[in-house]
Short mmCIF file of C-alpha atoms and ligand atoms in Angstrom, two decimals:
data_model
loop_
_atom_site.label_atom_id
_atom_site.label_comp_id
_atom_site.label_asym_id
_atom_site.label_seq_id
_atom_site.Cartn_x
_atom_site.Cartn_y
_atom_site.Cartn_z
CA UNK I 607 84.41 95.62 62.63
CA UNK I 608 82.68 98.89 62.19
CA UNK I 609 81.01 100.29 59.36
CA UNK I 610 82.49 104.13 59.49
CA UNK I 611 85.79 102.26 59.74
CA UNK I 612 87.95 103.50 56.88
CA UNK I 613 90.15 100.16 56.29
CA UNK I 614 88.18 98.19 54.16
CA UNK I 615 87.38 94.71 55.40
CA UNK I 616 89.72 92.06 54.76
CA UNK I 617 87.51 89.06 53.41
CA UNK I 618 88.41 85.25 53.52
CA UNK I 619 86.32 82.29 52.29
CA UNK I 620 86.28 78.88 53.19
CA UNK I 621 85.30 76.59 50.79
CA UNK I 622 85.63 77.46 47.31
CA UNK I 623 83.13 76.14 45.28
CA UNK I 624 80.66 77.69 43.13
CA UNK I 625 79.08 80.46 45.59
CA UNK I 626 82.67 80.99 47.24
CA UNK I 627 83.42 81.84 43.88
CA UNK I 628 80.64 84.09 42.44
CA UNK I 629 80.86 85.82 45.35
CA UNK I 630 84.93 85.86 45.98
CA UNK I 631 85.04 87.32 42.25
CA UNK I 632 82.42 89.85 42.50
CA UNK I 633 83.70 91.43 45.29
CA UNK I 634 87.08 91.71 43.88
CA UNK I 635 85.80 92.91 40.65
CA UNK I 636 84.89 95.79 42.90
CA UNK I 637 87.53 96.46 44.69
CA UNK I 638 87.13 94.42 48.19
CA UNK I 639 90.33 92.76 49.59
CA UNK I 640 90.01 89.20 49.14
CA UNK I 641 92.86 87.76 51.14
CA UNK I 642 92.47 84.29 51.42
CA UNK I 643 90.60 81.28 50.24
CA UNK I 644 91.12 77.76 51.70
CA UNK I 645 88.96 74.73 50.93
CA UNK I 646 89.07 70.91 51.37
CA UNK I 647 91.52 70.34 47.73
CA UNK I 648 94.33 72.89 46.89
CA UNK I 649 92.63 72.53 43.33
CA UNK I 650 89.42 74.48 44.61
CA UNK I 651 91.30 77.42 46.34
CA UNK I 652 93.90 77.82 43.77
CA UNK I 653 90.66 78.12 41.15
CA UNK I 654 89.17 81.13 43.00
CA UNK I 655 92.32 82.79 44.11
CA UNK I 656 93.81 82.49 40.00
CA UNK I 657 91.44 85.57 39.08
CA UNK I 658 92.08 87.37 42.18
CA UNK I 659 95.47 89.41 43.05
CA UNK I 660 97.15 88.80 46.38
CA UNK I 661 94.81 86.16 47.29
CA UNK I 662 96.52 83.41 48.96
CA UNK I 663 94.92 79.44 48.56
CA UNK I 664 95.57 76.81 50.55
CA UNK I 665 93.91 73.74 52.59
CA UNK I 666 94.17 75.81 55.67
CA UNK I 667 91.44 76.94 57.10
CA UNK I 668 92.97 78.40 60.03
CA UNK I 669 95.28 80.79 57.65
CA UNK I 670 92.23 82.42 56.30
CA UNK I 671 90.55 83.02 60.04
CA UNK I 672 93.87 84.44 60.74
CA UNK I 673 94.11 86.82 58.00
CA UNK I 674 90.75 88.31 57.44
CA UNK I 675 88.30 90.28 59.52
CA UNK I 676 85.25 88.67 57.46
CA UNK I 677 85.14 85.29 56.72
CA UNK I 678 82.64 83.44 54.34
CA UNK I 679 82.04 80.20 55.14
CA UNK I 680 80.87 78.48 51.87
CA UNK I 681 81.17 75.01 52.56
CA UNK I 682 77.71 72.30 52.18
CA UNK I 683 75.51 73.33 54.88
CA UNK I 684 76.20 69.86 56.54
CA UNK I 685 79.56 71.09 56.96
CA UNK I 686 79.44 74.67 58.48
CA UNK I 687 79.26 73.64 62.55
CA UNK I 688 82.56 71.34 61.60
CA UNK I 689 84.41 74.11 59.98
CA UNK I 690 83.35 76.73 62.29
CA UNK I 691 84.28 74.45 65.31
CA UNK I 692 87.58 73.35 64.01
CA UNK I 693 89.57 77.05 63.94
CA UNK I 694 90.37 79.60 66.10
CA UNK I 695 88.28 82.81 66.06
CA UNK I 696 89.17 85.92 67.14
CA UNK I 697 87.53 89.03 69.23
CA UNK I 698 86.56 91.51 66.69
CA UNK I 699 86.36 89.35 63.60
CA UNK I 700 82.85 88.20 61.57
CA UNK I 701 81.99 84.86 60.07
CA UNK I 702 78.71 84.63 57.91
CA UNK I 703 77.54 81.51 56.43
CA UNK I 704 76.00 81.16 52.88
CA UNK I 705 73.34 78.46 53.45
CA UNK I 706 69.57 79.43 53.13
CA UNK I 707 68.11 76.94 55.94
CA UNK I 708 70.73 76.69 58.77
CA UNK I 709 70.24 79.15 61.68
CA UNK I 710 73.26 81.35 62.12
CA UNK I 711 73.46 80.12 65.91
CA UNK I 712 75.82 77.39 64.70
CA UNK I 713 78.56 79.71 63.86
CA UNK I 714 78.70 79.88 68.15
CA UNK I 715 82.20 78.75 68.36
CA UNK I 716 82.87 81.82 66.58
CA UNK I 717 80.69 84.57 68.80
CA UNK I 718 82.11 82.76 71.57
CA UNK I 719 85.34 83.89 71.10
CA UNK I 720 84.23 87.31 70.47
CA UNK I 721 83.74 87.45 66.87
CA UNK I 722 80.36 88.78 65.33
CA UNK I 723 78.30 85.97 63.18
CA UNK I 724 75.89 86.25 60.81
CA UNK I 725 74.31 84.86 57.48
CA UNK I 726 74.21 86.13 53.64
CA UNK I 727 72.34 84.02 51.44
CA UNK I 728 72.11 85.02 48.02
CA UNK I 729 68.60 84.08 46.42
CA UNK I 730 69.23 82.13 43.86
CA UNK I 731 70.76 78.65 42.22
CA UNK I 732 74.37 78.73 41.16
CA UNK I 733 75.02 75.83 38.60
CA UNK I 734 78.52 76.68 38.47
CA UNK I 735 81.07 79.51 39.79
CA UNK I 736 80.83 81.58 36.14
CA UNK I 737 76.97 81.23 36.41
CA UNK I 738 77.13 82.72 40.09
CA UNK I 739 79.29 85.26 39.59
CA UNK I 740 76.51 85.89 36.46
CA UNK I 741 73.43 85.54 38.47
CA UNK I 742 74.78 87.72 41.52
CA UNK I 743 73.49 91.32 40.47
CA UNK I 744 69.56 91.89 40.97
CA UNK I 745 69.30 88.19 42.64
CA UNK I 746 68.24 89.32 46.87
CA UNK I 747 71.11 88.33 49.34
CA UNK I 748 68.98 87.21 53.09
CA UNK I 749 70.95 89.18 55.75
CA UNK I 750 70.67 88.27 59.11
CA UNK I 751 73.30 90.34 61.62
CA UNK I 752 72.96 92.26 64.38
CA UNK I 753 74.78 95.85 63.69
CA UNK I 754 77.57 96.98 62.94
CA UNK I 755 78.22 93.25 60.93
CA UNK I 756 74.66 93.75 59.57
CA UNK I 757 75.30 97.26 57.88
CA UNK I 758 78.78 96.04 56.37
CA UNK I 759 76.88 92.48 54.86
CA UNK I 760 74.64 95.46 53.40
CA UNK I 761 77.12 97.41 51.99
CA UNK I 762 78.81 93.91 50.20
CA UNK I 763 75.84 93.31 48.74
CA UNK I 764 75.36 96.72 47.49
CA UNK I 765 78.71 96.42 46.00
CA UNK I 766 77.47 92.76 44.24
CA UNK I 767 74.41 95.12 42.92
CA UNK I 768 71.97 92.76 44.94
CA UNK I 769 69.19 93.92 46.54
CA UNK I 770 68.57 92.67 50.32
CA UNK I 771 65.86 91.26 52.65
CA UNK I 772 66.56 91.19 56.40
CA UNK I 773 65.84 87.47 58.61
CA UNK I 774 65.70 87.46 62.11
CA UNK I 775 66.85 84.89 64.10
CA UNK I 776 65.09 81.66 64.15
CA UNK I 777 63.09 81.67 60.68
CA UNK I 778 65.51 80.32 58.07
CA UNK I 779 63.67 77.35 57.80
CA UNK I 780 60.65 79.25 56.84
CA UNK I 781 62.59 81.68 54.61
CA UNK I 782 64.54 78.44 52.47
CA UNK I 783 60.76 76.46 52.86
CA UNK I 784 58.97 79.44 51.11
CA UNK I 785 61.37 79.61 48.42
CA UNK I 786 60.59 76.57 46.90
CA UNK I 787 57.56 77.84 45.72
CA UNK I 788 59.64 79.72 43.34
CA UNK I 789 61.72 77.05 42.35
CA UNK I 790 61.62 73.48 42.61
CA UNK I 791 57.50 73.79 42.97
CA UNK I 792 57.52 75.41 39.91
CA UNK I 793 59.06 72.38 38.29
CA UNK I 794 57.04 69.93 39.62
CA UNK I 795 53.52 72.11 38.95
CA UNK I 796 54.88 71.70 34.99
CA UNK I 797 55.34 68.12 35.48
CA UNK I 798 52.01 68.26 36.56
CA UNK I 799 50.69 69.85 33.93
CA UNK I 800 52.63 67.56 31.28
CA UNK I 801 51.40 64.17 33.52
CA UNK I 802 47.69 66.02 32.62
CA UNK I 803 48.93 66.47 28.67
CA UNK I 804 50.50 62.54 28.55
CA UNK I 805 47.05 61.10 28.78
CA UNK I 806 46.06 62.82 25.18
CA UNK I 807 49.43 61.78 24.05
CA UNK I 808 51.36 64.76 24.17
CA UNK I 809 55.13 63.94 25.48
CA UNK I 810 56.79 65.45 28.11
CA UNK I 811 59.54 67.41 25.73
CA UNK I 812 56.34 68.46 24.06
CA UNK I 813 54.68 70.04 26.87
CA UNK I 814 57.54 71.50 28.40
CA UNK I 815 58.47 73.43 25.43
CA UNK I 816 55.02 74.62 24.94
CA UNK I 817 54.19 75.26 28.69
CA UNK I 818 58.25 77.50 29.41
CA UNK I 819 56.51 80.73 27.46
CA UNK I 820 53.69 80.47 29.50
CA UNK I 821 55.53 80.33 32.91
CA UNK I 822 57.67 83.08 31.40
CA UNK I 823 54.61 85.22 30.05
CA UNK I 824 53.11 84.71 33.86
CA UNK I 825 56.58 85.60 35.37
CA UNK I 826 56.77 88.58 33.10
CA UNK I 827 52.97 89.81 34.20
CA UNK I 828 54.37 89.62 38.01
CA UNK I 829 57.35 91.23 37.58
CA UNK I 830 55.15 94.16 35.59
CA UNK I 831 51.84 94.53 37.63
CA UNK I 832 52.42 92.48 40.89
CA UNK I 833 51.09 89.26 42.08
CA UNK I 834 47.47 90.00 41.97
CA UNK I 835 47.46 92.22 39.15
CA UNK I 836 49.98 89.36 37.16
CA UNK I 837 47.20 86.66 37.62
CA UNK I 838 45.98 85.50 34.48
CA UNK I 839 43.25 82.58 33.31
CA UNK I 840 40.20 81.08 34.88
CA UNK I 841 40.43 82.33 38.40
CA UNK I 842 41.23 86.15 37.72
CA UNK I 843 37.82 86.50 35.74
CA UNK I 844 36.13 84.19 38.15
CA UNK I 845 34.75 81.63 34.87
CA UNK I 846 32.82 79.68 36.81
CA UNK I 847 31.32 77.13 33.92
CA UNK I 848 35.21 77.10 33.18
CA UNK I 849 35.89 75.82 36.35
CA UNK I 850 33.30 73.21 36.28
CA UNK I 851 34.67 71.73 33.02
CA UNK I 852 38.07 71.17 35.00
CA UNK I 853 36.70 69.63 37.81
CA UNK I 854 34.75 67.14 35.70
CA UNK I 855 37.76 66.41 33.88
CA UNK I 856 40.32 66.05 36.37
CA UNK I 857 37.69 63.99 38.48
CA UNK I 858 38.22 60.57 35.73
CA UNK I 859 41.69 61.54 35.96
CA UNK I 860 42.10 60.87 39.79
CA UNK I 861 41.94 61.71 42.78
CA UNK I 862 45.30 62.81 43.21
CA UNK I 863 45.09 65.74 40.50
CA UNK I 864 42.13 66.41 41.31
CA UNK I 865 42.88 67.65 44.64
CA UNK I 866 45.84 69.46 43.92
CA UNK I 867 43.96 71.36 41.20
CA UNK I 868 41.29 72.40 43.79
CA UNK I 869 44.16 73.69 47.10
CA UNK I 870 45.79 75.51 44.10
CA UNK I 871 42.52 77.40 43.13
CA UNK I 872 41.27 77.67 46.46
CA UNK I 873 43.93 79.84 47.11
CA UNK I 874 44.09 81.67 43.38
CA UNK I 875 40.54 82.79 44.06
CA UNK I 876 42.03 84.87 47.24
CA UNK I 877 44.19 86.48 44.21
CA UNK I 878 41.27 87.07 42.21
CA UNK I 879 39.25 89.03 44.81
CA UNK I 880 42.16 91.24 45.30
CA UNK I 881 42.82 91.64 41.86
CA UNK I 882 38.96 92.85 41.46
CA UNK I 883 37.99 90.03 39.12
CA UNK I 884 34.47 89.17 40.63
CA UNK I 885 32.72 89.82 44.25
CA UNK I 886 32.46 87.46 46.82
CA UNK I 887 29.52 85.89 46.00
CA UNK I 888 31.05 84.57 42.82
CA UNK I 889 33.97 83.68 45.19
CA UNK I 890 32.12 81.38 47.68
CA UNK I 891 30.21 79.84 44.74
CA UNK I 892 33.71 78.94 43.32
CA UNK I 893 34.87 77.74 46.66
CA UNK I 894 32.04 75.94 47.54
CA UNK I 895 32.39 74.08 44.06
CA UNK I 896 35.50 73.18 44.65
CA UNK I 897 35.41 72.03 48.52
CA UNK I 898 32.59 69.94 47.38
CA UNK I 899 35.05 68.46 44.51
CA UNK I 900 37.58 67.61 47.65
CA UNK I 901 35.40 66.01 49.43
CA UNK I 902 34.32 63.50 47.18
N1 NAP N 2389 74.79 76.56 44.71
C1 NAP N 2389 73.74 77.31 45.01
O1 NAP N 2389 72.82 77.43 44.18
C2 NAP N 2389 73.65 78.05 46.32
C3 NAP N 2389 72.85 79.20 46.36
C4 NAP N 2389 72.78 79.93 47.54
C5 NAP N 2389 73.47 79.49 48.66
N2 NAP N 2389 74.22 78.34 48.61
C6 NAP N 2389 74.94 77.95 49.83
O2 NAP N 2389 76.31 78.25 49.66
C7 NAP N 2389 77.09 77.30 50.40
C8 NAP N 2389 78.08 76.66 49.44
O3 NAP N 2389 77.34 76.02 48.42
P1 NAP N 2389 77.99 75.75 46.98
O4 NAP N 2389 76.86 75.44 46.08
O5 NAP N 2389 78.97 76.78 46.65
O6 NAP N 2389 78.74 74.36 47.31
P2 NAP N 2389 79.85 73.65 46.43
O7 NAP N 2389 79.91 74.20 45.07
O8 NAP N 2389 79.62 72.19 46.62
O9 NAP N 2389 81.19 74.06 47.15
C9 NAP N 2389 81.49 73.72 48.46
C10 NAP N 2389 83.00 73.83 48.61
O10 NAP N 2389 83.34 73.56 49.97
C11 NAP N 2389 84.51 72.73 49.96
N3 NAP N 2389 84.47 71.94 51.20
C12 NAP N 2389 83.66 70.90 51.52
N4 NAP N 2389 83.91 70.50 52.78
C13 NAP N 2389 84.90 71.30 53.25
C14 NAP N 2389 85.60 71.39 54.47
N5 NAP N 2389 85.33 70.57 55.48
N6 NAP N 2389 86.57 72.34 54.60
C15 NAP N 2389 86.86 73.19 53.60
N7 NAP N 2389 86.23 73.15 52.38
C16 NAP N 2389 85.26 72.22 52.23
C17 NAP N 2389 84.38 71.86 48.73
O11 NAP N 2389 85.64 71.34 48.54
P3 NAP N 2389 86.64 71.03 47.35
O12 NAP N 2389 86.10 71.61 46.08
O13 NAP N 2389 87.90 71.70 47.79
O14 NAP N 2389 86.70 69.56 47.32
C18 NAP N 2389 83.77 72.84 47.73
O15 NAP N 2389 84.74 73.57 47.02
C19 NAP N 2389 76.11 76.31 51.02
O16 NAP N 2389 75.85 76.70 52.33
C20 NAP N 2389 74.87 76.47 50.14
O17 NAP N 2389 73.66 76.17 50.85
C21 NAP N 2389 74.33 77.62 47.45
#
C-alpha cells in the first residue's frame, strides 16, 4: 500500500464494537471505503455496516481480509493474536490493531505473509459506538508503522481530525501505563480526597460534586498555560507553614495517606521550581520536611 497511490484504501474491520464503530463511521463520514465489517454476532456487523453504504457484514472474518487492503482489528486485546492467526493474509495488505498495551509484533501471522502491520490507538475511553464516533476529533491516535503503512495511519487520522503521537516498537506498555495517570489515577486521587473529607462527615456524592470543578478548573489551567505554568495551590507558591499543617493532619489520619500525600508533593515541588514559584532552598526545606514525614 503506498501513500502517493491514487486508489484510496479499501478498509475492513474486525470486530465491531464500540471503537470498530467510531472509527468505521468516521471514516466513512469522510469519504474512506469501508468495505467490510465482520465480528463474532451478525448483530454487531450488521450495526456498523447499517450507516455505511456498500459495506458488507458478516461473521467472516476471512471475507473482510479478502476484500480490503487495511484491516482494523478491533476485537478485546485478549483476542487479537487469535483473530490475526486464524485468516489468511495477503502480500501487500496492512492490519493495525486498536489496543493501547499489546505490542504490534503479534499481528506476525500477518507480516509473515507479506502484509505490513501496525497499531492505531486512539487516546481515549469509548463508552459506547455514538460516544466514540463523538470523542474521535482532537482525542491523539498512537501510531506505530514503519512507512509507507505509517504515513497512510497518518493521513486516517487526519481525516478523523485527531492529532497523532508516534510509538516505537517495544514501549506500549509504557505508553497504556502512563496513561492512567490521566484517567483511572485521576479517579482514585478524588476518592482519595473524599476518603480525607468522610472523616468530617462529608459524603462521597458530596465531595465529588464539589471536588469535579476543581479537577476541571486544574485541567482548564493545563490546557491554557502548560503543566508547570497550570499548577495551582500549596506547592506552586512553595507555603511552607501550609505544608506543615497537612502533614500534621494527615499524620492522625494514617500512615497510608500520609505517604501518598508526601510522593505526590515530592514530585509537585519539581513543578514548582520550574514554574518559578520559590528557589531551591525553599525546595529542599520542603523536601526535607516531607522525607522526614515518610520516614516516620
Ligand atoms: N473502548 C475504549 O475506550 C477503547 C479505547 C481505545 C482503544 N480500545 C481498543 O479497541 C479494541 C476494541 O475495543 P472495544 O472497546 O471496541 O471493544 P468492544 O466494544 O468490546 O468490541 C469488541 C468487538 O469484537 C467482537 N469480537 C470479540 N471476539 C471476536 C472474535 N474472536 N472475532 C470477531 N469479533 C470478535 C465483539 O463481538 P460481538 O459484538 O459480535 O459479540 C465486539 O463487537 C481493543 O483492542 C481496545 O483495547 C478501546
Amino acid at each position: 500500500m503506498q501513500r502517493q497511490n491514487p486508489i484510496p484504501p479499501r478498509i475492513g474491520f474486525i470486530g465491531a464494537g464500540r471503537v470498530a464503530k467510531g472509527l468505521a463511521w468516521g471514516l466513512a463520514q469522510s469519504k474512506h471505503n469501508i468495505t467490510a465489517a465482520a465480528s463474532r454476532s451478525l448483530a454487531s456487523a450488521e450495526q456498523l455496516a447499517a450507516r455505511i453504504a456498500g459495506c458488507r457484514a458478516s461473521t467472516d472474518a476471512q471475507d473482510v481480509v479478502d476484500s480490503a487492503d487495511l484491516v482494523f482489528i478491533t476485537v478485546p486485546d485478549d483476542a487479537i493474536a487469535a483473530v490475526a492467526a486464524s485468516v489468511r493474509w495477503r502480500q501487500g495488505t496492512a492490519v493495525v490493531h486498536c489496543s493501547g498495551a499489546t505490542e504490534v509484533s503479534v499481528l506476525e501471522p500477518a507480516a509473515r505473509a507479506g502484509a505490513a502491520i501496525g497499531g492505531f490507538h486512539p487516546l481515549q475511553l469509548f463508552a459506547d459506538p455514538d460516544v466514540a464516533l463523538a470523542g474521535l476529533p482532537g482525542c491523539t491516535v498512537a501510531i506505530e508503522a514503519a512507512a509507507p503503512l505509517s504515513s497512510q495511519l497518518e493521513l486516517l487520522a487526519a481525516a478523523l481530525r485527531c492529532p497523532t503521537i508516534r510509538l516505537p516498537p517495544g514501549c506500549r506498555a509504557r505508553y497504556h501505563a502512563g496513561a492512567h495517570y490521566a484517567a483511572g489515577f485521576v479517579i482514585t486521587l478524588l476518592k482519595e480526597a473524599a476518603d480525607l473529607w468522610q472523616t468530617f462527615g462529608v459524603s462521597r456524592e458530596d465531595a465529588v460534586r464539589a471536588l469535579l470543578p476543581l479537577l476541571r478548573g486544574t485541567a482548564a489551567g493545563v490546557e491554557r498555560s502548560g503543566l508547570a505554568q497550570g499548577l495551582a495551590g500549596t506547592y506552586s507558591r512553595g507555603d511552607v507553614g501550609t505544608l506543615e499543617k497537612h502533614l500534621e493532619s494527615l499524620s492522625r489520619i494514617g500512615p497510608d495517606a500520609l505517604h501518598l500525600y508526601c510522593e505526590l508533593a515530592l514530585r509537585s515541588i519539581t513543578l514548582g521550581l520550574e514554574r518559578g514559584g520559590y528557589d531551591e532552598h525553599r525546595a529542599e526545606e520542603m523536601r526535607a520536611l516531607l522525607r522526614a514525614a515518610i520516614k516516620g
